[in-house]
PDB file of C-alpha atoms in Angstrom:
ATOM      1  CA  UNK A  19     131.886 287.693 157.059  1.00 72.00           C
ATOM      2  CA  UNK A  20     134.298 289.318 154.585  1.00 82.00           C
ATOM      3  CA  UNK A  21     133.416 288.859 150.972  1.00 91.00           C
ATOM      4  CA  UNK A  22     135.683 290.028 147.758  1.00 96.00           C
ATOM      5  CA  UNK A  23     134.303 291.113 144.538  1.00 97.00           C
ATOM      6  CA  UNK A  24     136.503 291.187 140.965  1.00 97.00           C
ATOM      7  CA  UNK A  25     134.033 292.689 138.727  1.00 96.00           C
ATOM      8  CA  UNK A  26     135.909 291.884 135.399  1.00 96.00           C
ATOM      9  CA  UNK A  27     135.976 288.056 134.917  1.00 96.00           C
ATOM     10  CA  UNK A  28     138.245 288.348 131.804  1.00 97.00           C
ATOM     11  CA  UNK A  29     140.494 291.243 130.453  1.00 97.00           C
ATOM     12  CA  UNK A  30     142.775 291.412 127.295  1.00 97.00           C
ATOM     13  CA  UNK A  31     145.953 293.388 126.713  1.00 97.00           C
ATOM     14  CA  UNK A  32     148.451 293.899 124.380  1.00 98.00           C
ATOM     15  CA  UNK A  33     151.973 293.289 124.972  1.00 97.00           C
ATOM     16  CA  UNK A  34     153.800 295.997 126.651  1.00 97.00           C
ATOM     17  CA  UNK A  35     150.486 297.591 127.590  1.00 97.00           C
ATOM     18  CA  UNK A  36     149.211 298.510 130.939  1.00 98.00           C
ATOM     19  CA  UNK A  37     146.398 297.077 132.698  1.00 98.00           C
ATOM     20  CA  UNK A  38     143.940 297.272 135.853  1.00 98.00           C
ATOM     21  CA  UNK A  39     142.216 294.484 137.531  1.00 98.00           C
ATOM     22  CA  UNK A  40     139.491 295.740 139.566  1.00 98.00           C
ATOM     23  CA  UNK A  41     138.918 294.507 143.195  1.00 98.00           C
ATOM     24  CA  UNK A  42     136.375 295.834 145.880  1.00 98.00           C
ATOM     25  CA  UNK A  43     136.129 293.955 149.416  1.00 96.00           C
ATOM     26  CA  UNK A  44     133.652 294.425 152.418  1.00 94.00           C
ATOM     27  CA  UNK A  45     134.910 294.297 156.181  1.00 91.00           C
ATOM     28  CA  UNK A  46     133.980 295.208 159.620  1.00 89.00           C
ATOM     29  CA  UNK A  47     137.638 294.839 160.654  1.00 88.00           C
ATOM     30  CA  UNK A  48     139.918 298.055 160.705  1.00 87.00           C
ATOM     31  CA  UNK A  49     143.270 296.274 160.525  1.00 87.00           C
ATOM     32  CA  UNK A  50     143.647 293.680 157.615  1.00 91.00           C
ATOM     33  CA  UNK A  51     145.939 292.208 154.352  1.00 92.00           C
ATOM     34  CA  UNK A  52     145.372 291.920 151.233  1.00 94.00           C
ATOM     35  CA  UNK A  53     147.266 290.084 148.523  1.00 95.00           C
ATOM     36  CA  UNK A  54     147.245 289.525 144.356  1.00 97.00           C
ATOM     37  CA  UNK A  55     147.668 285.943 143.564  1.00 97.00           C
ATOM     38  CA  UNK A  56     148.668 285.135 139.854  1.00 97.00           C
ATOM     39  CA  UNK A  57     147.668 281.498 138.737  1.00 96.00           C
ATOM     40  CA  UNK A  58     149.580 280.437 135.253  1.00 94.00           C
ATOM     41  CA  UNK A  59     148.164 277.421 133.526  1.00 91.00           C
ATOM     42  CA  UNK A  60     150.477 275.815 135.415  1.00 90.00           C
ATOM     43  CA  UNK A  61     147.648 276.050 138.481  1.00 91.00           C
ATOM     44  CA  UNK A  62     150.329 277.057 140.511  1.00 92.00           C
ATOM     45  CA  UNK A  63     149.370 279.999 143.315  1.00 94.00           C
ATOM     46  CA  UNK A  64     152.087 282.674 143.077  1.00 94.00           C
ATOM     47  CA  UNK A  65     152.101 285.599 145.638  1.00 94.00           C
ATOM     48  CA  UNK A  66     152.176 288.918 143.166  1.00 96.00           C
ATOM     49  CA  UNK A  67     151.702 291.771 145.774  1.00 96.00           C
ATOM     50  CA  UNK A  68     150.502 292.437 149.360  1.00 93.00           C
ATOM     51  CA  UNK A  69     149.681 295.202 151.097  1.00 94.00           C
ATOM     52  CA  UNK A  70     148.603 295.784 154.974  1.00 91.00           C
ATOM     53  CA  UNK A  71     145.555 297.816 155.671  1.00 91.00           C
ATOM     54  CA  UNK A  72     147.211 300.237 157.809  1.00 89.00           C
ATOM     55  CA  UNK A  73     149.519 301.432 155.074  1.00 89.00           C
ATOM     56  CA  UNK A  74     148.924 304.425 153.518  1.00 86.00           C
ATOM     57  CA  UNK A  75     151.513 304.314 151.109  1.00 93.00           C
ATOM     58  CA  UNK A  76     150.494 301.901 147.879  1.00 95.00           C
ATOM     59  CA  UNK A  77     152.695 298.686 147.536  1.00 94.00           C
ATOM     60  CA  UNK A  78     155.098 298.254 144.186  1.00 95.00           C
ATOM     61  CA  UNK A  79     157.101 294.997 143.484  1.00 94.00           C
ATOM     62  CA  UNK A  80     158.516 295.679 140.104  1.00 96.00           C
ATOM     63  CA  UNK A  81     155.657 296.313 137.347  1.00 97.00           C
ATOM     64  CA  UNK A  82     153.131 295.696 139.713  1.00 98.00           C
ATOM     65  CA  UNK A  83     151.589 298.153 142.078  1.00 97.00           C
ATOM     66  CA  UNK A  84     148.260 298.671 144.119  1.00 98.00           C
ATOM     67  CA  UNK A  85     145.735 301.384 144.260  1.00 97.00           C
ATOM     68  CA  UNK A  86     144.413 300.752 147.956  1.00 97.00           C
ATOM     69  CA  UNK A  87     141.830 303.088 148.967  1.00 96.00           C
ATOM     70  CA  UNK A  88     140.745 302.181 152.414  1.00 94.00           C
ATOM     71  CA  UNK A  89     137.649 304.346 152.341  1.00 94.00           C
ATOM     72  CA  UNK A  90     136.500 302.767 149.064  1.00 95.00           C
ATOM     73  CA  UNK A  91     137.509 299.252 149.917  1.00 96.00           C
ATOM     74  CA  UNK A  92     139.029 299.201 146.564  1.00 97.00           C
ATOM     75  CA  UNK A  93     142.182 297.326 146.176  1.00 97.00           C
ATOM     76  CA  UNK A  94     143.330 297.426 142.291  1.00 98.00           C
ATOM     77  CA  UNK A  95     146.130 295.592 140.545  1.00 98.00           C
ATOM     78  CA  UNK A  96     148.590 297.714 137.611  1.00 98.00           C
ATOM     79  CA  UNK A  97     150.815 295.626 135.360  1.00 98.00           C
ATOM     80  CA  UNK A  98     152.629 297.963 133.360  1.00 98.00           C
ATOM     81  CA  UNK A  99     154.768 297.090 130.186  1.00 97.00           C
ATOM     82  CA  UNK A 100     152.653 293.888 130.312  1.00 98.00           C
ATOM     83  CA  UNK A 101     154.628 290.629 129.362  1.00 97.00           C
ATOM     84  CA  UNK A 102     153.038 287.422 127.760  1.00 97.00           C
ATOM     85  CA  UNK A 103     153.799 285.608 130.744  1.00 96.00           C
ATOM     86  CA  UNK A 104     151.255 287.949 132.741  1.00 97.00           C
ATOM     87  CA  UNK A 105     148.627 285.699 130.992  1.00 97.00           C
ATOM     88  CA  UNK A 106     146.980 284.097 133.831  1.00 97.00           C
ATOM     89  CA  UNK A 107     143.973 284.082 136.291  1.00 97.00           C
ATOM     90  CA  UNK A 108     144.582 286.662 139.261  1.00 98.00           C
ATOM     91  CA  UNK A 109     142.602 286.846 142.352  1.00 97.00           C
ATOM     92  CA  UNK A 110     142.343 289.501 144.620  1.00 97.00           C
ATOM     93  CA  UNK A 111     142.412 288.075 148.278  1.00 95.00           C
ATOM     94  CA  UNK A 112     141.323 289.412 151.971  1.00 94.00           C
ATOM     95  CA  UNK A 113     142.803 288.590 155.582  1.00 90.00           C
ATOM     96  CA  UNK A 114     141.547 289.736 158.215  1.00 86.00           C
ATOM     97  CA  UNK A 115     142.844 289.687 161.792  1.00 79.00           C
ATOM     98  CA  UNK A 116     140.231 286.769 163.148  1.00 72.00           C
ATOM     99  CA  UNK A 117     140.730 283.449 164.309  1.00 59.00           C
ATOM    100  CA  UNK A 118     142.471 281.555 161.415  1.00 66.00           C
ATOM    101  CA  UNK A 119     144.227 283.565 159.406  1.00 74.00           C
ATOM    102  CA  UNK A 120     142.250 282.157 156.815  1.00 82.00           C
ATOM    103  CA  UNK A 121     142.298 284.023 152.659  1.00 89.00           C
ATOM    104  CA  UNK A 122     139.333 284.788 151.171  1.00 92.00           C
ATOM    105  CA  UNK A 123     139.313 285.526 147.676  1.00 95.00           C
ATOM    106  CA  UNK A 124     137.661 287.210 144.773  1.00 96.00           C
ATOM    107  CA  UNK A 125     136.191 285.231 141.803  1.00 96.00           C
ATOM    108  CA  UNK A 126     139.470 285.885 139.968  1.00 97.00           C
ATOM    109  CA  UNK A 127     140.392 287.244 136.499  1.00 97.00           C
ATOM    110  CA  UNK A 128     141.005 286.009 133.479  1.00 97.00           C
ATOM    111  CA  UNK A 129     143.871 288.116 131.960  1.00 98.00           C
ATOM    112  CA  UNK A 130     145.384 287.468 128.520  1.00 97.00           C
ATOM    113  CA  UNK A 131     148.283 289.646 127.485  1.00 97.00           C
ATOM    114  CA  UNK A 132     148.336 289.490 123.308  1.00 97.00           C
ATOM    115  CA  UNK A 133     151.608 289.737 121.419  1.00 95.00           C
TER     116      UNK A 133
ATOM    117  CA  UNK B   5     163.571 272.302 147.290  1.00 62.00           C
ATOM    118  CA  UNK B   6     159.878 272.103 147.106  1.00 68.00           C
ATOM    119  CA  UNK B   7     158.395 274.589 150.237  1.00 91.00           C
ATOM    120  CA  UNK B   8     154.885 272.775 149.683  1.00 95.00           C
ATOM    121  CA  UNK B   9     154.503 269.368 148.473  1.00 95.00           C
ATOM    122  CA  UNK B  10     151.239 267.348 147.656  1.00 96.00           C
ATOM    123  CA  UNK B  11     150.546 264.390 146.547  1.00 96.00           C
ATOM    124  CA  UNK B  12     149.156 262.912 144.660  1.00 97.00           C
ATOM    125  CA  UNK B  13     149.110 265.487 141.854  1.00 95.00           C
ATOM    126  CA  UNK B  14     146.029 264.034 140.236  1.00 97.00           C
ATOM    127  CA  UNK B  15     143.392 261.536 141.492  1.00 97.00           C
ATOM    128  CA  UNK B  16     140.947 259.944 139.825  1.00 97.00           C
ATOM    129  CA  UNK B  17     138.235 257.629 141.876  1.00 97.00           C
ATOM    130  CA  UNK B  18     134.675 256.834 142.208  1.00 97.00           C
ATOM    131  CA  UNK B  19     131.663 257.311 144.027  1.00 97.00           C
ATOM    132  CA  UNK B  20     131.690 256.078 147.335  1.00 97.00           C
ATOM    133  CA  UNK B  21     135.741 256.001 147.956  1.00 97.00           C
ATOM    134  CA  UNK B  22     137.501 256.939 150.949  1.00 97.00           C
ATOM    135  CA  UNK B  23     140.799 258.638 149.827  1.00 97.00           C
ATOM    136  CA  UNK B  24     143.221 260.886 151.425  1.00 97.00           C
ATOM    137  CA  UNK B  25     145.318 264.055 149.685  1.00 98.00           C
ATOM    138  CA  UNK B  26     148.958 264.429 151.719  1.00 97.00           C
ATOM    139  CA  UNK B  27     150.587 267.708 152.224  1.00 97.00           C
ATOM    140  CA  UNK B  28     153.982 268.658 153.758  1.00 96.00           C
ATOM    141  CA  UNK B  29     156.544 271.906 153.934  1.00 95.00           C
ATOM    142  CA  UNK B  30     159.640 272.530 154.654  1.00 94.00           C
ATOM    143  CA  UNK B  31     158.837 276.000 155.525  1.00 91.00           C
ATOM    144  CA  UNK B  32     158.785 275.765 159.752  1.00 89.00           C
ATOM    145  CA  UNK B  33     155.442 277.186 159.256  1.00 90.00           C
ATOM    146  CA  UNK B  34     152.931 277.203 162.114  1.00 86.00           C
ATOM    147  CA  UNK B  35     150.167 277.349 160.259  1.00 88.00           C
ATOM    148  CA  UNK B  36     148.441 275.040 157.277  1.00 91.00           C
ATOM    149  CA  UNK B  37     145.668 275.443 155.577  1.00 92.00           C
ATOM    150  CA  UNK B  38     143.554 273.504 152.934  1.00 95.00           C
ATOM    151  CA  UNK B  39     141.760 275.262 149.989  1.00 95.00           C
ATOM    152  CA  UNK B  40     139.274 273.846 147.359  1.00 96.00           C
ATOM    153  CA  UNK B  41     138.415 275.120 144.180  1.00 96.00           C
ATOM    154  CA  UNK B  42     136.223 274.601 141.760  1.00 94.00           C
ATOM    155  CA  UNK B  43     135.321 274.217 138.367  1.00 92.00           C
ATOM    156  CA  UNK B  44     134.592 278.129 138.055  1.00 91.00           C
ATOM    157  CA  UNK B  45     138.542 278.983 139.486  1.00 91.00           C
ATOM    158  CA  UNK B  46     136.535 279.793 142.512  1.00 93.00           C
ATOM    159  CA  UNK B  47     138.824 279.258 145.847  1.00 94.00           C
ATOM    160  CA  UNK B  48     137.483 278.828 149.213  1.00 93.00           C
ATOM    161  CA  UNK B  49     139.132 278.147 152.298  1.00 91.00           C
ATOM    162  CA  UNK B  50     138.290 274.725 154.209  1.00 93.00           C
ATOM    163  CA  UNK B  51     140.278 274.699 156.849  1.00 89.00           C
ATOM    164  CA  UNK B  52     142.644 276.194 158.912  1.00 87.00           C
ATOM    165  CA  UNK B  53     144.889 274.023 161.566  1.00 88.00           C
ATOM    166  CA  UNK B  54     147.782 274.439 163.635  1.00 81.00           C
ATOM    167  CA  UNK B  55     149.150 272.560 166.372  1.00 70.00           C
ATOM    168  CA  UNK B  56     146.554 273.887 168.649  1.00 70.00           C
ATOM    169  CA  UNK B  57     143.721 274.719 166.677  1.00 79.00           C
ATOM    170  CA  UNK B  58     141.129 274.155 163.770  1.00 83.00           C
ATOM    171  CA  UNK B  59     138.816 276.228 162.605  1.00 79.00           C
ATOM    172  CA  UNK B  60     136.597 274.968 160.107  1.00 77.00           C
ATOM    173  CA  UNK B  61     134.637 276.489 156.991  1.00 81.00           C
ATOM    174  CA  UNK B  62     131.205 275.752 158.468  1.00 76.00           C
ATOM    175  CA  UNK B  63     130.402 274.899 154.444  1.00 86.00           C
ATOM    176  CA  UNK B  64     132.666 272.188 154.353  1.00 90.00           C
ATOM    177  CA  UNK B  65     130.853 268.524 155.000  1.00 92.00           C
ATOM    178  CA  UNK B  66     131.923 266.438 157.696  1.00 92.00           C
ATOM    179  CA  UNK B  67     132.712 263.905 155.236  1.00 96.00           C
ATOM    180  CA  UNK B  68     135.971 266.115 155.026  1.00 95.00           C
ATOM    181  CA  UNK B  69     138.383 266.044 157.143  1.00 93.00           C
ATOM    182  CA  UNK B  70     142.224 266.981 158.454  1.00 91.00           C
ATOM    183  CA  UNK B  71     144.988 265.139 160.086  1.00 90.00           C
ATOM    184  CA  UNK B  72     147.900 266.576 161.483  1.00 89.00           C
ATOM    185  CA  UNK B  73     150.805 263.768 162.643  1.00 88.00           C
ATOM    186  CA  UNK B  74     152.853 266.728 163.021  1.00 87.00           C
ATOM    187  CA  UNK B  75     154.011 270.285 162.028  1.00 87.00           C
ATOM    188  CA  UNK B  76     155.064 270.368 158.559  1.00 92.00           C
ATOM    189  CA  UNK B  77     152.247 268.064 157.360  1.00 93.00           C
ATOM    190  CA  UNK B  78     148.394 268.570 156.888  1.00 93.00           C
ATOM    191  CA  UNK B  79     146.578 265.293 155.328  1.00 95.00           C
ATOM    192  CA  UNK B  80     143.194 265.711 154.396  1.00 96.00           C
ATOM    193  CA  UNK B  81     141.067 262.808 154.387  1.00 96.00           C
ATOM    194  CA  UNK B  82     137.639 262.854 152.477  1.00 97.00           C
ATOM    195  CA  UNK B  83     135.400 259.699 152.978  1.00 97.00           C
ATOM    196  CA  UNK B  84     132.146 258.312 150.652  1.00 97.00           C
ATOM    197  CA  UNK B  85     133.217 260.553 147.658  1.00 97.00           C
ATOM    198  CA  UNK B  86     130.513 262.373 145.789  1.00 97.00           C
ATOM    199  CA  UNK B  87     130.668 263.721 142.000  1.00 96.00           C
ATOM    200  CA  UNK B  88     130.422 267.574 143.605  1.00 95.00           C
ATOM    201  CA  UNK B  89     134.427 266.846 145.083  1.00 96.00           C
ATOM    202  CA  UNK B  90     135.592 266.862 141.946  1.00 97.00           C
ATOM    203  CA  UNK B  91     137.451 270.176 141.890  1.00 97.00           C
ATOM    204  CA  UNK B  92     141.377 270.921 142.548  1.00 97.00           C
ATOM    205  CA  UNK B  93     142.611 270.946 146.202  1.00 97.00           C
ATOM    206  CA  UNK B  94     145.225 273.317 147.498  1.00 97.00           C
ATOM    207  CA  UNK B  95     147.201 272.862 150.359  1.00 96.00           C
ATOM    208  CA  UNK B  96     148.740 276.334 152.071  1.00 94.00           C
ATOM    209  CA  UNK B  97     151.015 276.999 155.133  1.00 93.00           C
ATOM    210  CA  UNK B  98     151.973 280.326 156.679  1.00 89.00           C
ATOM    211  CA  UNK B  99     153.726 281.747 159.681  1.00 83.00           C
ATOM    212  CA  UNK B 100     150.891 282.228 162.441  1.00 69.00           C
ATOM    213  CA  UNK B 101     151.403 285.345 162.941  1.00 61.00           C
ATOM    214  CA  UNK B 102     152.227 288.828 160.844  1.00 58.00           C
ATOM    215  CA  UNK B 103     151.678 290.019 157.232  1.00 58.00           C
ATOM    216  CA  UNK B 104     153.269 287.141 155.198  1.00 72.00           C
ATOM    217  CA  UNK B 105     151.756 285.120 152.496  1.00 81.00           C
ATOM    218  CA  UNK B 106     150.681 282.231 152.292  1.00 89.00           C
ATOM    219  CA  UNK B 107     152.532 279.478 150.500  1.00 92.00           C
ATOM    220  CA  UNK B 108     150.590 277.017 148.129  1.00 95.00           C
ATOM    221  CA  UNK B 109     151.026 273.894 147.399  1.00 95.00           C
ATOM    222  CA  UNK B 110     150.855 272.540 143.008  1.00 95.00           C
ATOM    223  CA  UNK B 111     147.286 271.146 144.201  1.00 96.00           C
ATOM    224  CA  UNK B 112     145.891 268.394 144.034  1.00 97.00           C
ATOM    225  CA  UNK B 113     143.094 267.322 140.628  1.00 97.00           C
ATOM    226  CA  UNK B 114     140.501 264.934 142.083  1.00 97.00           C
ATOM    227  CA  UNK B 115     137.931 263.812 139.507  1.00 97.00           C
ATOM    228  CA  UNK B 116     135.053 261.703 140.954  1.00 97.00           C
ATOM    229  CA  UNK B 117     133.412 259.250 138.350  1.00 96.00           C
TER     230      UNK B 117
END
């Protein structure tokens, strides 16, 4: 079974500031996904990044990037030039290949950007 | 145009109910999925369904359980409520296949008194 560990359960930042969320996973499968999912206060689940095992290359969608190291099973979040609506939980999630297609996530974290 | 729907958006019942949580996209998605989480913001998956196949969280009771009347919905039914289901439910669809994300529903708030 695949299990996902975020070892910071809250983080600050100011505004405009740059931050990294920490996210380690464990997996016997070679070939996998794995996704940043921002929840506002809202509680909605909103898609921030993904990024597919067999890609060397580190995924980018605006301010946001990854630092996926595969060996490490280490799959980090960056918000640069943080904005106040970055406040929210985030959670790191894992897909595997197996039946299901099901997510597993990490614990999330708690990230308040201050003005 | 909302991809993933639920309703109702908050539920509040007692011990002992039978109530059901509905779910539908618009997406054409194969795929739907139902999530809880709890108190702690801690998600875990429930169940998995498409037209041809559940897979169930082996953690999840049998009190718990999905209905499909077709594609772009995923019901889930839970029966003799217990104070421990109080937590938010999410409802999820995807395309089987590939890389792509998985689409949430607003979830669902069900308090059990």
């Amino acid at each position: 079974a695949q299990t996902v560990t975020q070892s910071q359960p809250e983080m600050s930042v100011q505004e405009a500031e740059t931050v990294t969320l920490s996210c380690t996973y464990d997996t016997s499968e070679s070939n996998y996904y794995l996704f940043w999912y921002k929840q506002p206060p809202s509680r909605q689940m909103i898609l921030v990044i993904r990024q597919e095992a067999y890609k060397q290359q580190n995924a980018t969608e605006n301010r946001f990037s990854v630092n996926f190291q595969k060996a490490a099973k280490s799959f980090s979040l960056k918000i640069s030039d943080s904005q106040l609506g970055d406040t929210a939980m985030y959670f790191c999630a894992f897909r595997g290949l197996s039946a299901g297609n099901m997510l597993t996530f990490g614990g999330g974290t708690r990230l308040m950007v201050k003005p | 145009d909302t991809a993933v729907s639920q309703t109702p958006k908050y539920l509040v019942t007692q011990m002992g109910n039978d109530k059901s949580i509905k779910c539908e996209q618009n997406l054409g998605h194969d795929t739907m999925y139902w999530y809880k989480q709890d108190s702690k913001k801690f998600l875990k998956i429930m169940f998995s369904y498409n037209n041809k196949e559940l897979i169930i969280n082996e953690t999840v009771p049998n009190r718990f359980s999905p209905k499909s009347p077709d594609k772009a919905h995923l019901n889930l039914h839970i029966n003799s409520l217990e104070l421990g289901d109080s937590a938010v439910y999410f409802c999820a669809s995807s395309p089987r296949q590939g890389v792509y994300e998985q689409y949430f529903g607003p979830g669902t708030r069900l308090t059990v008194t």
